[in-house]
Amino acid sequence: MINTDISNAYPTNRFSIAPMLDWTDQYCRYFHRLMSKNTLLYTEMVTTGAILYGKGDYLQRDAAEHPVALQLGGSAPLDLAQAAKAGAERGFDEINLNVGCPSDRVQNGRFGACLMAEGELVGDAVKAMRDACDLPVTVKTRIGIDDLDSYEFLCDFIEKVKAQGCDTFIIHARKAWLSGLSPKQNRDVPPLDYERVYQLKRDFPELTIAINGGIKTLDECKTHLQHLDGVMLGREVYANPYILSTVDQQLFGCDKVPLTRFQVLEKMYPYIEAQLAQGVHLNRVARHMLGLFQGLPGARAWRRHLSENGHIPGSGIEVMQKAASFVHEE
């Protein structure tokens, strides 16, 4: 049975939006939250070094973003513990460890997908983070790496991390090639194996298992939810963010009428004006909204006007209003 009243409870992983570098920043999350109150949002991956030693505020968020998880990148248990504690103090709802990113830069820092080969270290990191804060600690990973891609290898990894208290895993249903493929190719070239993730849930029924990778529609989400506890969408939401408008109704059983695309836009204006007043350039927010009118007449003109004018210093709400004037709802 779906829990339709989760406003005061810890967010489930029933539906979430993947953490992605250069995408799921605070502006993107605020925009997405307007369309779905129940979707679990994630930050971009933030390294422990950035949190502990960086000069910027890498934990910036708006109170309206809840429920929101902080995804960490790192491998040193002590550093991860300190970063998790910092995330808890800043009001995040979950700490997630990245064990899925295959980029060379990430590997050189000894975190991301390469950690699948070090299950005991990941387990130690999970324990350290759980000891340091009261938040749920989850792991996002792949089904394998390079030639370590057997089902037995995946189960062994899960067992080692589970033993240290992790009870929630988000599985990208592709393995990662740590050399020979770019991060972009690793999102498309290795074949998807949804059945392997389904089998993982059958063999570990006590765990919360969510699936990620290649999912594009809410109907596909419903199919996966017949086998698993949760679904995570990634780039499809960026290309077509309005898919979120019926998530609460279709996946969480809510009966509230969705906002129209233009209502979403109107609700963004006060937020954008507040950001502009703080010196944020319009494009930093507007770039996340380019796909809002996808499929409608005038959507291309909307994107073009924002792209050509949103980066100009001093651009304001009038640019968005002009761009929106090209769009016509069917």
Coordinates of C-alpha atoms in Angstrom, one line a residue:
M1 CA 0.0 0.0 0.0
I2 CA 1.3 3.4 -1.0
N3 CA 1.9 5.9 1.9
T4 CA 0.2 9.0 0.6
D5 CA 0.9 11.2 3.6
I6 CA 4.7 11.5 3.8
S7 CA 5.0 15.2 4.4
N8 CA 6.2 14.7 8.0
A9 CA 8.0 11.4 7.5
Y10 CA 11.3 10.4 6.1
P11 CA 11.0 10.3 2.3
T12 CA 10.9 6.9 0.6
N13 CA 12.9 6.2 -2.4
R14 CA 9.8 5.3 -4.3
F15 CA 10.6 8.0 -6.9
S16 CA 13.7 10.2 -7.0
I17 CA 15.7 12.4 -9.4
A18 CA 19.3 11.3 -9.9
P19 CA 22.2 13.4 -8.6
M20 CA 24.0 14.8 -11.6
L21 CA 27.0 17.2 -11.8
D22 CA 26.2 20.6 -13.4
W23 CA 22.5 19.8 -13.1
T24 CA 20.9 19.1 -9.8
D25 CA 22.0 22.3 -8.1
Q26 CA 19.8 24.4 -5.7
Y27 CA 18.1 26.2 -8.5
C28 CA 17.1 23.0 -10.3
R29 CA 15.9 21.4 -7.2
Y30 CA 13.6 24.4 -6.3
F31 CA 12.1 24.2 -9.8
H32 CA 11.5 20.5 -9.6
R33 CA 9.9 20.7 -6.2
L34 CA 7.2 23.0 -7.5
M35 CA 5.9 20.1 -9.6
S36 CA 6.2 17.3 -7.1
K37 CA 6.0 17.5 -3.3
N38 CA 6.9 13.8 -2.7
T39 CA 9.8 13.2 -5.1
L40 CA 13.1 12.7 -3.3
L41 CA 15.6 15.2 -4.7
Y42 CA 19.4 14.8 -4.7
T43 CA 22.2 17.3 -4.7
E44 CA 25.0 17.0 -7.2
M45 CA 27.8 14.8 -6.0
V46 CA 29.9 16.9 -3.5
T47 CA 33.3 15.7 -2.6
T48 CA 34.4 15.5 1.0
G49 CA 37.3 17.7 0.2
A50 CA 35.0 20.5 -1.0
I51 CA 32.9 20.3 2.1
L52 CA 35.8 20.1 4.6
Y53 CA 38.4 22.3 2.9
G54 CA 36.6 24.3 0.1
K55 CA 36.1 28.0 0.3
G56 CA 32.5 27.9 -1.1
D57 CA 29.3 26.8 0.5
Y58 CA 28.7 23.5 -1.2
L59 CA 25.7 22.6 1.0
Q60 CA 23.5 25.6 0.0
R61 CA 19.8 24.7 -0.3
D62 CA 16.4 26.2 0.1
A63 CA 14.0 25.0 2.8
A64 CA 11.4 24.4 0.1
E65 CA 13.6 21.6 -1.4
H66 CA 12.7 18.9 1.3
P67 CA 12.9 16.0 1.0
V68 CA 16.4 16.3 -0.3
A69 CA 19.5 14.0 0.0
L70 CA 23.1 15.0 0.0
Q71 CA 25.3 12.8 -2.3
L72 CA 28.9 12.5 -1.2
G73 CA 32.0 11.5 -3.1
G74 CA 34.9 10.2 -1.2
S75 CA 36.5 7.0 0.2
A76 CA 38.1 8.0 3.5
P77 CA 35.7 7.0 6.3
L78 CA 36.7 9.7 8.7
D79 CA 36.3 12.4 6.0
L80 CA 33.0 11.0 4.9
A81 CA 31.8 10.9 8.6
Q82 CA 32.7 14.6 9.0
A83 CA 31.0 15.5 5.7
A84 CA 27.9 13.5 6.7
K85 CA 27.7 15.3 10.0
A86 CA 27.9 18.6 8.2
G87 CA 25.1 17.6 5.9
A88 CA 22.9 16.6 8.9
E89 CA 23.6 19.9 10.6
R90 CA 22.5 21.7 7.4
G91 CA 19.2 20.0 7.4
F92 CA 19.5 17.3 4.7
D93 CA 17.2 14.3 4.9
E94 CA 19.6 11.6 3.7
I95 CA 23.3 11.0 3.0
N96 CA 24.1 9.1 -0.1
L97 CA 27.5 7.7 -1.1
N98 CA 28.4 7.7 -4.8
V99 CA 29.7 4.3 -5.8
G100 CA 28.7 4.7 -9.4
C101 CA 30.5 7.5 -11.2
P102 CA 33.1 6.1 -13.7
S103 CA 35.0 9.3 -14.7
D104 CA 38.8 9.4 -14.6
R105 CA 38.8 12.4 -12.3
V106 CA 36.6 10.5 -9.8
Q107 CA 38.7 7.4 -10.1
N108 CA 41.9 9.4 -9.4
G109 CA 40.3 10.6 -6.2
R110 CA 39.5 6.9 -5.3
F111 CA 35.8 7.3 -5.2
G112 CA 32.9 6.5 -7.4
A113 CA 32.4 3.3 -9.3
C114 CA 35.9 2.0 -8.6
L115 CA 34.9 1.5 -5.0
M116 CA 32.8 -1.5 -6.0
A117 CA 36.0 -3.4 -5.9
E118 CA 36.5 -2.4 -2.3
G119 CA 33.2 -3.5 -0.6
E120 CA 34.7 -3.7 2.8
L121 CA 36.0 -0.1 2.6
V122 CA 32.5 1.1 1.4
G123 CA 31.0 -0.8 4.4
D124 CA 33.5 1.0 6.7
A125 CA 32.5 4.3 5.2
V126 CA 28.8 3.6 5.7
K127 CA 29.4 2.7 9.3
A128 CA 31.5 5.8 9.9
M129 CA 28.7 8.0 8.4
R130 CA 26.0 6.3 10.4
D131 CA 27.9 6.8 13.6
A132 CA 28.4 10.4 12.8
C133 CA 24.8 11.4 12.1
D134 CA 21.2 10.2 12.6
L135 CA 20.3 10.4 9.0
P136 CA 19.7 7.4 6.7
V137 CA 22.9 6.5 4.8
T138 CA 22.3 5.0 1.3
V139 CA 24.5 3.9 -1.5
K140 CA 24.1 4.5 -5.2
T141 CA 26.1 2.0 -7.3
R142 CA 26.3 -0.1 -10.5
I143 CA 25.7 -3.8 -11.2
G144 CA 29.4 -4.2 -11.8
I145 CA 32.7 -2.8 -13.1
D146 CA 34.9 -3.9 -15.9
D147 CA 35.3 -7.7 -15.7
L148 CA 33.9 -7.8 -12.2
D149 CA 30.4 -8.1 -13.5
S150 CA 29.0 -11.4 -12.3
Y151 CA 25.9 -11.5 -10.2
E152 CA 27.9 -13.2 -7.4
F153 CA 30.3 -10.1 -7.4
L154 CA 27.3 -7.8 -7.0
C155 CA 25.8 -9.9 -4.2
D156 CA 29.1 -10.0 -2.4
F157 CA 29.4 -6.2 -2.6
I158 CA 25.9 -5.8 -1.3
E159 CA 26.5 -8.2 1.6
K160 CA 29.6 -6.4 2.7
V161 CA 27.9 -3.0 2.7
K162 CA 24.7 -4.3 4.2
A163 CA 26.7 -5.8 7.1
Q164 CA 27.7 -2.3 8.2
G165 CA 24.1 -1.0 8.4
C166 CA 23.2 0.1 4.9
D167 CA 19.6 -1.0 4.1
T168 CA 18.9 1.1 0.9
F169 CA 20.7 0.8 -2.4
I170 CA 20.0 2.6 -5.7
I171 CA 21.2 0.5 -8.5
H172 CA 22.1 1.8 -12.0
A173 CA 21.3 -1.2 -14.0
R174 CA 24.5 -1.0 -16.1
K175 CA 28.0 -2.0 -15.3
A176 CA 30.7 0.7 -15.7
W177 CA 33.8 0.4 -17.7
L178 CA 36.5 2.3 -15.8
S179 CA 38.7 2.7 -18.9
G180 CA 37.9 2.9 -22.5
L181 CA 34.6 4.6 -22.2
S182 CA 33.7 8.2 -21.3
P183 CA 31.2 9.0 -18.6
K184 CA 28.7 9.8 -21.3
Q185 CA 29.3 6.4 -23.0
N186 CA 29.0 4.7 -19.7
R187 CA 25.4 6.0 -19.6
D188 CA 24.5 4.4 -22.9
V189 CA 27.0 1.7 -24.1
P190 CA 26.9 -1.0 -21.4
P191 CA 23.7 -2.9 -21.8
L192 CA 20.9 -2.4 -19.3
D193 CA 20.1 -5.5 -17.1
Y194 CA 16.9 -4.7 -15.2
E195 CA 16.3 -8.4 -14.4
R196 CA 19.6 -8.5 -12.4
V197 CA 18.3 -5.7 -10.2
Y198 CA 14.9 -7.5 -9.8
Q199 CA 16.8 -10.6 -8.8
L200 CA 18.7 -8.6 -6.2
K201 CA 15.5 -7.6 -4.6
R202 CA 14.2 -11.2 -4.6
D203 CA 17.5 -12.3 -2.9
F204 CA 17.6 -9.4 -0.4
P205 CA 13.9 -8.8 0.3
E206 CA 14.8 -7.0 3.6
L207 CA 16.6 -4.2 1.7
T208 CA 15.1 -1.2 -0.1
I209 CA 16.2 -1.4 -3.7
A210 CA 15.6 1.4 -6.2
I211 CA 16.5 1.2 -9.9
N212 CA 18.1 3.8 -12.2
G213 CA 19.1 3.8 -15.9
G214 CA 17.3 4.3 -19.2
I215 CA 13.9 5.0 -17.7
K216 CA 11.9 7.6 -19.6
T217 CA 8.2 7.4 -18.7
L218 CA 6.0 7.1 -15.6
D219 CA 4.5 3.9 -17.1
E220 CA 7.9 2.4 -17.1
C221 CA 8.3 3.5 -13.5
K222 CA 5.1 1.7 -12.6
T223 CA 6.4 -1.5 -14.3
H224 CA 9.6 -1.4 -12.2
L225 CA 7.7 -0.7 -9.0
Q226 CA 6.0 -4.1 -9.5
H227 CA 9.4 -5.6 -8.7
L228 CA 11.3 -3.0 -6.7
D229 CA 10.8 -0.4 -4.0
G230 CA 11.8 2.7 -6.0
V231 CA 12.7 4.2 -9.3
M232 CA 15.2 7.0 -10.0
L233 CA 14.9 9.1 -13.2
G234 CA 17.9 11.1 -14.5
R235 CA 18.3 12.9 -17.8
E236 CA 14.7 12.4 -19.0
V237 CA 13.6 14.8 -16.2
Y238 CA 16.1 17.4 -17.4
A239 CA 14.9 17.2 -21.0
N240 CA 11.2 17.0 -20.0
P241 CA 10.8 18.4 -16.5
Y242 CA 7.0 18.6 -16.7
I243 CA 6.9 14.8 -16.4
L244 CA 7.1 15.6 -12.7
S245 CA 3.7 17.3 -12.7
T246 CA 1.8 14.0 -12.3
V247 CA 4.3 12.0 -10.2
D248 CA 2.4 12.7 -7.0
Q249 CA -0.8 11.6 -8.5
Q250 CA 0.4 8.5 -10.4
L251 CA 3.1 7.2 -8.1
F252 CA 2.1 8.5 -4.6
G253 CA -1.7 8.3 -4.8
C254 CA -2.3 12.0 -4.2
D255 CA -5.4 13.7 -5.7
K256 CA -4.2 17.3 -5.9
V257 CA -4.6 18.8 -9.4
P258 CA -1.2 19.4 -11.0
L259 CA 0.0 22.9 -11.8
T260 CA -0.1 23.9 -15.5
R261 CA 3.3 24.7 -17.1
F262 CA 2.4 28.4 -17.0
Q263 CA 1.5 28.2 -13.3
V264 CA 4.9 26.6 -12.6
L265 CA 6.5 29.4 -14.5
E266 CA 4.6 32.0 -12.5
K267 CA 5.5 30.4 -9.2
M268 CA 9.2 30.6 -10.2
Y269 CA 9.2 34.4 -10.7
P270 CA 9.4 35.4 -7.0
Y271 CA 12.2 32.9 -6.5
I272 CA 14.1 34.1 -9.5
E273 CA 13.7 37.7 -8.5
A274 CA 15.1 36.9 -5.1
Q275 CA 18.1 35.2 -6.7
L276 CA 18.7 38.1 -9.0
A277 CA 18.7 40.4 -6.1
Q278 CA 21.5 38.4 -4.6
G279 CA 23.6 38.8 -7.8
V280 CA 22.8 35.4 -9.4
H281 CA 22.6 35.6 -13.2
L282 CA 19.3 34.7 -14.8
N283 CA 20.8 31.9 -16.8
R284 CA 21.9 30.0 -13.7
V285 CA 18.2 29.4 -13.0
A286 CA 16.7 29.6 -16.5
R287 CA 18.9 26.9 -18.0
H288 CA 17.1 24.3 -15.9
M289 CA 13.8 25.4 -17.3
L290 CA 14.5 25.1 -21.0
G291 CA 12.5 21.9 -21.3
L292 CA 9.4 23.2 -19.4
F293 CA 7.3 23.6 -22.6
Q294 CA 8.6 20.6 -24.5
G295 CA 6.1 19.4 -27.0
L296 CA 4.1 22.6 -27.1
P297 CA 3.9 25.0 -30.1
G298 CA 6.6 27.7 -29.5
A299 CA 8.8 25.6 -27.2
R300 CA 11.8 26.0 -29.6
A301 CA 11.3 29.8 -29.6
W302 CA 11.1 29.7 -25.7
R303 CA 14.4 27.8 -25.5
R304 CA 16.1 30.0 -28.1
H305 CA 15.1 33.3 -26.5
L306 CA 16.3 32.1 -23.0
S307 CA 19.5 30.7 -24.4
E308 CA 20.3 33.9 -26.3
N309 CA 19.4 36.4 -23.7
G310 CA 19.5 34.7 -20.2
H311 CA 23.3 35.0 -20.0
I312 CA 23.4 38.7 -20.6
P313 CA 24.3 40.7 -17.5
G314 CA 21.3 42.4 -16.1
S315 CA 18.7 40.1 -17.7
G316 CA 15.6 39.8 -15.6
I317 CA 12.1 38.4 -15.4
E318 CA 11.2 40.3 -18.6
V319 CA 13.4 37.9 -20.6
M320 CA 11.4 34.9 -19.3
Q321 CA 8.1 36.7 -19.9
K322 CA 9.1 37.4 -23.5
A323 CA 10.2 33.9 -24.0
A324 CA 6.9 32.5 -22.6
S325 CA 4.9 34.7 -25.0
F326 CA 6.0 32.5 -27.8
V327 CA 4.4 29.4 -26.3
H328 CA 0.8 28.3 -26.8
E329 CA -0.8 25.6 -24.7
E330 CA -2.7 23.1 -26.8

